[in-house]
CSV table of C-alpha atoms (C1' of nucleotides) and ligand atoms in Angstrom, one decimal:
chain,number,residue,atom,x,y,z
X,1,MET,CA,113.1,5.5,-79.1
X,2,GLU,CA,109.6,5.1,-80.4
X,3,THR,CA,107.5,8.2,-80.9
X,4,ILE,CA,104.0,8.3,-79.5
X,5,GLU,CA,102.5,8.0,-83.0
X,6,GLN,CA,104.5,4.8,-83.5
X,7,VAL,CA,103.3,3.4,-80.2
X,8,LEU,CA,99.7,4.0,-81.1
X,9,GLU,CA,100.0,2.7,-84.6
X,10,SER,CA,101.7,-0.4,-83.4
X,11,LYS,CA,98.6,-1.1,-81.3
X,12,ASN,CA,96.3,-0.4,-84.2
X,13,ILE,CA,94.9,2.8,-82.7
X,14,ARG,CA,94.2,5.7,-84.9
X,15,VAL,CA,96.4,8.6,-84.1
X,16,THR,CA,94.5,11.7,-82.9
X,17,ALA,CA,95.7,14.8,-81.2
X,18,MET,CA,93.8,14.0,-78.0
X,19,ARG,CA,95.1,10.4,-77.9
X,20,MET,CA,98.7,11.6,-78.2
X,21,LEU,CA,98.2,14.1,-75.4
X,22,ILE,CA,96.6,11.6,-73.1
X,23,TYR,CA,99.3,9.0,-73.8
X,24,LYS,CA,102.0,11.6,-73.1
X,25,PHE,CA,100.2,12.5,-69.9
X,26,LEU,CA,100.2,8.9,-68.8
X,27,VAL,CA,103.9,8.4,-69.6
X,28,GLU,CA,104.8,11.4,-67.5
X,29,LYS,CA,102.8,10.4,-64.5
X,30,GLU,CA,104.5,7.6,-62.6
X,31,VAL,CA,101.3,6.8,-60.6
X,32,ALA,CA,98.0,5.4,-61.5
X,33,VAL,CA,95.4,8.0,-62.5
X,34,THR,CA,91.7,8.4,-62.3
X,35,LEU,CA,89.5,9.7,-65.1
X,36,SER,CA,89.1,12.9,-63.0
X,37,ASP,CA,92.9,13.3,-63.0
X,38,ILE,CA,92.9,13.3,-66.7
X,39,GLU,CA,89.9,15.6,-66.8
X,40,ASN,CA,91.7,18.1,-64.6
X,41,ALA,CA,94.8,17.9,-66.9
X,42,PHE,CA,92.7,18.6,-70.0
X,43,VAL,CA,90.0,21.0,-69.0
X,44,LYS,CA,89.2,21.9,-72.5
X,45,ALA,CA,88.5,18.4,-73.6
X,46,ASP,CA,85.2,16.6,-73.0
X,47,ARG,CA,84.9,14.1,-70.3
X,48,THR,CA,83.3,11.6,-72.7
X,49,THR,CA,86.3,11.7,-75.0
X,50,LEU,CA,88.7,11.1,-72.2
X,51,TYR,CA,86.6,8.3,-70.9
X,52,ARG,CA,86.4,6.6,-74.3
X,53,THR,CA,90.0,7.2,-75.0
X,54,ILE,CA,91.0,5.4,-71.8
X,55,LYS,CA,88.6,2.6,-72.6
X,56,THR,CA,90.2,2.3,-76.0
X,57,PHE,CA,93.7,2.2,-74.5
X,58,GLU,CA,92.5,-0.4,-72.1
X,59,GLU,CA,91.1,-2.6,-74.9
X,60,LYS,CA,94.3,-2.3,-76.9
X,61,VAL,CA,96.4,-3.1,-73.8
X,62,ILE,CA,98.1,0.3,-73.5
X,63,VAL,CA,96.8,0.8,-70.0
X,64,HIS,CA,95.4,-1.6,-67.4
X,65,GLN,CA,92.7,-0.9,-64.9
X,66,ILE,CA,93.4,-0.9,-61.1
X,67,ASP,CA,90.9,-1.3,-58.4
X,68,ASP,CA,92.8,-0.1,-55.3
X,69,GLY,CA,89.7,-0.1,-53.1
X,70,THR,CA,89.2,3.6,-53.1
X,71,GLY,CA,86.1,3.1,-55.1
X,72,ILE,CA,87.4,5.0,-58.1
X,73,THR,CA,89.0,3.0,-60.9
X,74,LYS,CA,92.5,4.0,-61.8
X,75,TYR,CA,94.6,3.3,-64.9
X,76,ALA,CA,98.3,2.9,-65.5
X,77,LEU,CA,100.4,2.2,-68.5
X,78,CYS,CA,101.1,-1.4,-69.2
X,79,GLU,CA,104.6,-2.7,-69.3
X,80,GLU,CA,106.2,-4.3,-72.3
X,81,GLY,CA,104.7,-7.7,-72.7
X,82,CYS,CA,101.9,-7.1,-70.3
X,83,ASN,CA,99.3,-9.7,-70.7
X,84,CYS,CA,96.6,-8.1,-68.6
X,85,ASP,CA,94.1,-8.8,-71.4
X,86,ILE,CA,94.2,-12.6,-71.1
X,87,LYS,CA,95.0,-12.9,-67.4
X,88,ASN,CA,94.7,-10.3,-64.7
X,89,ASP,CA,97.7,-8.3,-64.1
X,90,LEU,CA,100.3,-10.4,-62.3
X,91,HIS,CA,102.1,-7.7,-60.4
X,92,LEU,CA,100.8,-6.1,-57.3
X,93,HIS,CA,99.6,-2.6,-56.6
X,94,PHE,CA,100.4,-0.4,-53.7
X,95,HIS,CA,98.1,2.2,-52.4
X,96,CYS,CA,99.5,4.8,-50.0
X,97,ASN,CA,97.2,5.7,-47.2
X,98,ASN,CA,99.1,9.0,-46.7
X,99,CYS,CA,99.4,10.6,-50.2
X,100,ASN,CA,96.6,8.5,-51.6
X,101,GLU,CA,98.5,7.5,-54.6
X,102,THR,CA,98.5,4.1,-56.2
X,103,ILE,CA,101.5,2.6,-58.0
X,104,CYS,CA,102.3,-0.5,-59.9
X,105,LEU,CA,105.0,-2.6,-58.4
X,106,THR,CA,105.7,-4.4,-61.6
X,107,GLU,CA,108.7,-6.2,-60.2
X,108,HIS,CA,106.7,-7.7,-57.5
X,109,LYS,CA,104.7,-10.6,-58.8
X,110,ILE,CA,101.7,-12.1,-57.0
X,111,PRO,CA,102.6,-15.3,-55.3
X,112,GLN,CA,100.7,-18.5,-56.1
X,113,ILE,CA,97.5,-18.6,-54.1
X,114,LYS,CA,96.0,-21.9,-53.1
X,115,VAL,CA,92.3,-22.3,-53.3
X,116,PRO,CA,90.1,-25.1,-52.0
X,117,ASP,CA,89.3,-28.2,-54.0
X,118,GLY,CA,86.6,-27.5,-56.6
X,119,PHE,CA,87.6,-23.9,-57.0
X,120,VAL,CA,89.4,-22.8,-60.1
X,121,SER,CA,91.6,-19.7,-59.9
X,122,GLU,CA,91.6,-17.6,-63.0
X,123,ASN,CA,93.2,-14.5,-61.8
X,124,VAL,CA,94.1,-12.6,-58.7
X,125,ASN,CA,93.8,-9.0,-57.6
X,126,LEU,CA,96.1,-8.0,-54.8
X,127,VAL,CA,96.4,-4.5,-53.4
X,128,VAL,CA,98.7,-3.7,-50.5
X,129,LYS,CA,97.9,-0.6,-48.5
X,130,GLY,CA,100.3,1.3,-46.3
X,131,ILE,CA,102.8,4.1,-46.6
X,132,CYS,CA,104.8,4.6,-49.8
X,133,ASP,CA,108.5,5.2,-50.0
X,134,LYS,CA,108.1,9.0,-50.5
X,135,CYS,CA,105.8,9.3,-47.5
X,136,SER,CA,107.8,7.0,-45.1
X,137,GLY,CA,111.1,8.8,-45.7
R,1,MET,CA,73.2,-21.9,-29.3
R,2,GLU,CA,73.0,-18.1,-29.0
R,3,THR,CA,69.8,-16.4,-30.1
R,4,ILE,CA,70.0,-13.4,-32.4
R,5,GLU,CA,69.0,-11.1,-29.6
R,6,GLN,CA,71.9,-12.4,-27.5
R,7,VAL,CA,74.3,-11.9,-30.4
R,8,LEU,CA,73.2,-8.3,-30.9
R,9,GLU,CA,73.3,-7.6,-27.2
R,10,SER,CA,76.7,-9.0,-26.8
R,11,LYS,CA,77.9,-6.6,-29.4
R,12,ASN,CA,76.2,-3.7,-27.7
R,13,ILE,CA,73.7,-3.2,-30.4
R,14,ARG,CA,70.1,-2.3,-29.6
R,15,VAL,CA,67.8,-5.1,-30.6
R,16,THR,CA,65.2,-4.0,-33.2
R,17,ALA,CA,62.9,-6.0,-35.5
R,18,MET,CA,64.7,-4.8,-38.6
R,19,ARG,CA,68.2,-5.7,-37.2
R,20,MET,CA,67.1,-9.2,-36.2
R,21,LEU,CA,65.7,-9.8,-39.7
R,22,ILE,CA,68.8,-8.5,-41.4
R,23,TYR,CA,71.1,-10.5,-39.2
R,24,LYS,CA,69.0,-13.7,-39.8
R,25,PHE,CA,69.2,-12.9,-43.5
R,26,LEU,CA,73.0,-12.7,-43.4
R,27,VAL,CA,73.3,-15.9,-41.4
R,28,GLU,CA,71.2,-17.8,-43.9
R,29,LYS,CA,73.2,-16.5,-46.9
R,30,GLU,CA,76.5,-18.2,-47.2
R,31,VAL,CA,77.8,-15.6,-49.7
R,32,ALA,CA,78.7,-12.0,-49.4
R,33,VAL,CA,75.8,-9.7,-50.1
R,34,THR,CA,75.4,-6.2,-51.5
R,35,LEU,CA,73.1,-3.5,-50.1
R,36,SER,CA,70.8,-4.2,-53.1
R,37,ASP,CA,70.6,-7.8,-52.2
R,38,ILE,CA,69.3,-6.8,-48.8
R,39,GLU,CA,67.0,-4.3,-50.4
R,40,ASN,CA,65.5,-7.0,-52.6
R,41,ALA,CA,65.0,-9.2,-49.6
R,42,PHE,CA,63.2,-6.5,-47.6
R,43,VAL,CA,61.2,-4.5,-50.1
R,44,LYS,CA,59.0,-3.0,-47.5
R,45,ALA,CA,62.0,-1.5,-45.5
R,46,ASP,CA,63.6,1.7,-46.4
R,47,ARG,CA,67.0,1.7,-48.1
R,48,THR,CA,68.4,4.1,-45.6
R,49,THR,CA,67.6,1.8,-42.7
R,50,LEU,CA,69.2,-1.1,-44.4
R,51,TYR,CA,72.2,1.0,-45.2
R,52,ARG,CA,72.6,2.3,-41.7
R,53,THR,CA,72.0,-1.1,-40.2
R,54,ILE,CA,74.8,-2.7,-42.2
R,55,LYS,CA,77.0,0.2,-41.3
R,56,THR,CA,76.2,-0.4,-37.7
R,57,PHE,CA,77.0,-4.0,-38.1
R,58,GLU,CA,80.2,-3.2,-39.7
R,59,GLU,CA,81.2,-0.8,-36.9
R,60,LYS,CA,80.4,-3.4,-34.3
R,61,VAL,CA,82.3,-6.0,-36.1
R,62,ILE,CA,79.4,-8.2,-37.0
R,63,VAL,CA,80.1,-8.0,-40.7
R,64,HIS,CA,83.1,-7.0,-42.7
R,65,GLN,CA,83.2,-5.2,-46.0
R,66,ILE,CA,84.5,-6.9,-49.1
R,67,ASP,CA,85.8,-5.2,-52.2
R,68,ASP,CA,85.7,-7.9,-54.8
R,69,GLY,CA,86.4,-5.7,-57.7
R,70,THR,CA,82.8,-5.7,-59.1
R,71,GLY,CA,82.5,-2.0,-58.0
R,72,ILE,CA,79.8,-2.8,-55.5
R,73,THR,CA,80.7,-3.2,-51.9
R,74,LYS,CA,79.7,-6.5,-50.4
R,75,TYR,CA,79.3,-7.6,-46.8
R,76,ALA,CA,79.7,-10.9,-45.0
R,77,LEU,CA,79.4,-12.0,-41.4
R,78,CYS,CA,82.6,-12.0,-39.4
R,79,GLU,CA,83.9,-15.1,-37.9
R,80,GLU,CA,84.4,-15.6,-34.2
R,81,GLY,CA,87.5,-13.6,-33.2
R,82,CYS,CA,87.5,-11.7,-36.4
R,83,ASN,CA,89.8,-8.7,-36.1
R,84,CYS,CA,88.9,-6.9,-39.3
R,85,ASP,CA,88.4,-3.7,-37.2
R,86,ILE,CA,92.0,-3.3,-36.4
R,87,LYS,CA,93.7,-4.9,-39.4
R,88,ASN,CA,92.2,-5.7,-42.7
R,89,ASP,CA,90.6,-9.1,-42.9
R,90,LEU,CA,93.3,-11.7,-43.1
R,91,HIS,CA,91.5,-14.3,-45.1
R,92,LEU,CA,91.1,-14.3,-48.8
R,93,HIS,CA,87.9,-13.8,-50.8
R,94,PHE,CA,86.8,-15.7,-53.9
R,95,HIS,CA,84.7,-14.2,-56.6
R,96,CYS,CA,83.1,-16.6,-59.1
R,97,ASN,CA,83.1,-15.3,-62.7
R,98,ASN,CA,80.2,-17.6,-63.5
R,99,CYS,CA,77.6,-17.2,-60.8
R,100,ASN,CA,79.0,-13.8,-59.8
R,101,GLU,CA,79.0,-14.7,-56.1
R,102,THR,CA,81.7,-13.8,-53.6
R,103,ILE,CA,82.5,-15.9,-50.6
R,104,CYS,CA,84.9,-15.7,-47.7
R,105,LEU,CA,87.6,-18.4,-47.6
R,106,THR,CA,88.1,-18.0,-43.9
R,107,GLU,CA,90.5,-21.0,-43.7
R,108,HIS,CA,92.8,-19.5,-46.3
R,109,LYS,CA,94.9,-16.8,-44.9
R,110,ILE,CA,96.7,-14.2,-47.0
R,111,PRO,CA,100.4,-15.0,-47.3
R,112,GLN,CA,103.0,-12.5,-46.2
R,113,ILE,CA,103.5,-10.0,-49.1
R,114,LYS,CA,106.9,-8.5,-49.6
R,115,VAL,CA,107.1,-4.8,-50.5
R,116,PRO,CA,110.1,-2.8,-51.7
R,117,ASP,CA,112.4,-1.0,-49.2
R,118,GLY,CA,110.8,2.2,-47.9
R,119,PHE,CA,107.3,0.9,-48.3
R,120,VAL,CA,105.3,0.0,-45.2
R,121,SER,CA,102.5,-2.5,-45.6
R,122,GLU,CA,99.5,-1.9,-43.3
R,123,ASN,CA,97.0,-4.2,-44.8
R,124,VAL,CA,96.3,-6.3,-47.9
R,125,ASN,CA,93.2,-6.9,-50.0
R,126,LEU,CA,93.4,-10.1,-52.0
R,127,VAL,CA,90.6,-11.4,-54.2
R,128,VAL,CA,90.9,-14.5,-56.3
R,129,LYS,CA,88.6,-14.7,-59.3
R,130,GLY,CA,87.6,-17.9,-61.1
R,131,ILE,CA,85.1,-20.6,-60.9
R,132,CYS,CA,83.6,-21.7,-57.6
R,133,ASP,CA,83.0,-25.2,-56.5
R,134,LYS,CA,79.3,-25.1,-57.3
R,135,CYS,CA,79.9,-23.9,-60.8
R,136,SER,CA,82.9,-26.1,-61.6
R,137,GLY,CA,81.2,-29.3,-60.6
G,1,DT,C1',54.9,7.5,-17.4
G,2,DA,C1',57.9,11.3,-18.6
G,3,DA,C1',62.3,12.4,-20.8
G,4,DC,C1',65.9,11.3,-23.6
G,5,DA,C1',68.5,8.8,-27.0
G,6,DA,C1',68.6,6.1,-30.7
G,7,DA,C1',66.4,4.1,-34.9
G,8,DT,C1',63.6,4.7,-38.9
G,9,DG,C1',61.6,6.8,-43.2
G,10,DC,C1',61.5,10.3,-46.7
G,11,DA,C1',63.5,13.4,-49.7
G,12,DC,C1',67.6,15.0,-51.5
G,13,DT,C1',72.3,15.2,-53.0
G,14,DT,C1',76.7,13.9,-54.9
G,15,DC,C1',79.9,11.3,-57.5
G,16,DC,C1',81.3,8.3,-60.9
G,17,DA,C1',80.3,5.5,-64.9
G,18,DT,C1',78.0,5.0,-69.1
G,19,DT,C1',75.1,5.9,-73.4
G,20,DG,C1',72.5,8.0,-77.6
G,21,DC,C1',72.8,11.0,-81.0
G,22,DA,C1',74.4,14.7,-83.8
G,23,DC,C1',78.6,16.6,-85.7
G,24,DT,C1',83.4,16.5,-87.1
G,25,DT,C1',87.6,14.5,-88.3
G,26,DA,C1',90.6,11.0,-90.4
G,27,DC,C1',91.4,7.3,-93.6
G,28,DT,C1',90.6,4.9,-98.3
G,29,DA,C1',89.4,4.1,-102.8
G,30,DT,C1',88.4,6.1,-106.9
Q,1,DA,C1',92.3,15.9,-105.2
Q,2,DT,C1',87.6,14.4,-103.8
Q,3,DA,C1',83.8,11.8,-102.2
Q,4,DG,C1',82.4,8.3,-99.2
Q,5,DT,C1',82.7,5.8,-95.1
Q,6,DA,C1',84.2,4.7,-90.7
Q,7,DA,C1',85.8,6.3,-86.5
Q,8,DG,C1',86.4,10.1,-83.0
Q,9,DT,C1',84.4,13.9,-80.5
Q,10,DG,C1',81.1,16.9,-77.9
Q,11,DC,C1',76.8,17.6,-75.6
Q,12,DA,C1',73.1,16.1,-73.0
Q,13,DA,C1',71.1,12.9,-70.4
Q,14,DT,C1',70.7,8.7,-67.6
Q,15,DG,C1',71.5,5.3,-64.0
Q,16,DG,C1',73.4,3.2,-59.9
Q,17,DA,C1',75.5,3.3,-55.6
Q,18,DA,C1',76.7,5.9,-51.6
Q,19,DG,C1',75.7,9.2,-48.3
Q,20,DT,C1',73.2,13.2,-45.5
Q,21,DG,C1',69.5,16.3,-43.1
Q,22,DC,C1',65.6,16.4,-40.7
Q,23,DA,C1',61.1,15.1,-39.0
Q,24,DT,C1',58.9,11.1,-36.8
Q,25,DT,C1',58.7,6.9,-34.3
Q,26,DT,C1',60.4,3.6,-31.2
Q,27,DG,C1',63.1,1.8,-27.3
Q,28,DT,C1',65.4,2.5,-22.8
Q,29,DT,C1',65.8,4.3,-18.4
Q,30,DA,C1',64.9,6.9,-14.5
A,1,MN,MN1,99.8,-2.2,-62.5
A,2,MN,MN1,85.5,-12.3,-45.6
A,3,ZN,ZN1,102.5,8.2,-50.1
A,4,ZN,ZN1,80.0,-19.9,-59.1
DNA sequence: TAACAAATGCACTTCCATTGCACTTACTAT
DNA sequence: ATAGTAAGTGCAATGGAAGTGCATTTGTTA
């Protein structure tokens, strides 16, 4: 079991108190979070720091960004071997219209999408909206 | 060939000069437009009017909204028989990473997406990003 | 043409994202 | 250990897009 310090160091990110806390927060959450979610969890920290921390995490492929159509960008931890830096994330995302949470369905890969002649597909964003397992039960 | 007045009337929208101009603008554009695009095309008109006009068009199913992941909502004319009001738009959208334009691929329907047990899919947003035909030529 | 409803214009507001700059903290080389 | 440097943090401010309240104008209908 890797410690948080080890995770950060392995990604060439300087270890700071704030970064460890935010990383821990992301691990414990199972859903994608907004910057405001992080803000609310760390009221004593400055918004800018949180913002730049998540941007650093994104750059270093610790988290990936999710546009679920709510208008607010969300972030979730990358999986082992995630290559969202070179290609867009290949798994699909689910947004619950009831509890308003967004989750990664990492097991569900995006099918091959055909595009017309002359078009070149580089990546695909796919968000399914509906009712999640917790809300449909 | 229907006139613009006839189109608007058939959708139960009051015909005004502004609305006819905006409709004409949308018809002539083949790509999805942002509110700013419309603003730039009609500098003498007030932003609010353009905003509310496009919202009216959306409500009356003359245009549909597109979230292409750029963070700015875009709008494009609905096709004949478009049912984007009851279900999300079924065709896919293409965003060109080169010219930054977004277009409807109305011929290309979104494939059925499987979701895990317990999840209920209500609608799907699918955006393909890459190079469009004009830019790849 | 009078009366009413809807459309427009102006001024604000809110929310999220982003940046510049000063200050503090962490790493590195002596 | 200490100084120097690079990176991280906090504060203040900005900008863009979306949305709202209200007064005024325009269109419709009786
Ligand atoms: Mn994901
Ligand atoms: Mn479309
Ligand atoms: Zn739910
Ligand atoms: Zn293009």
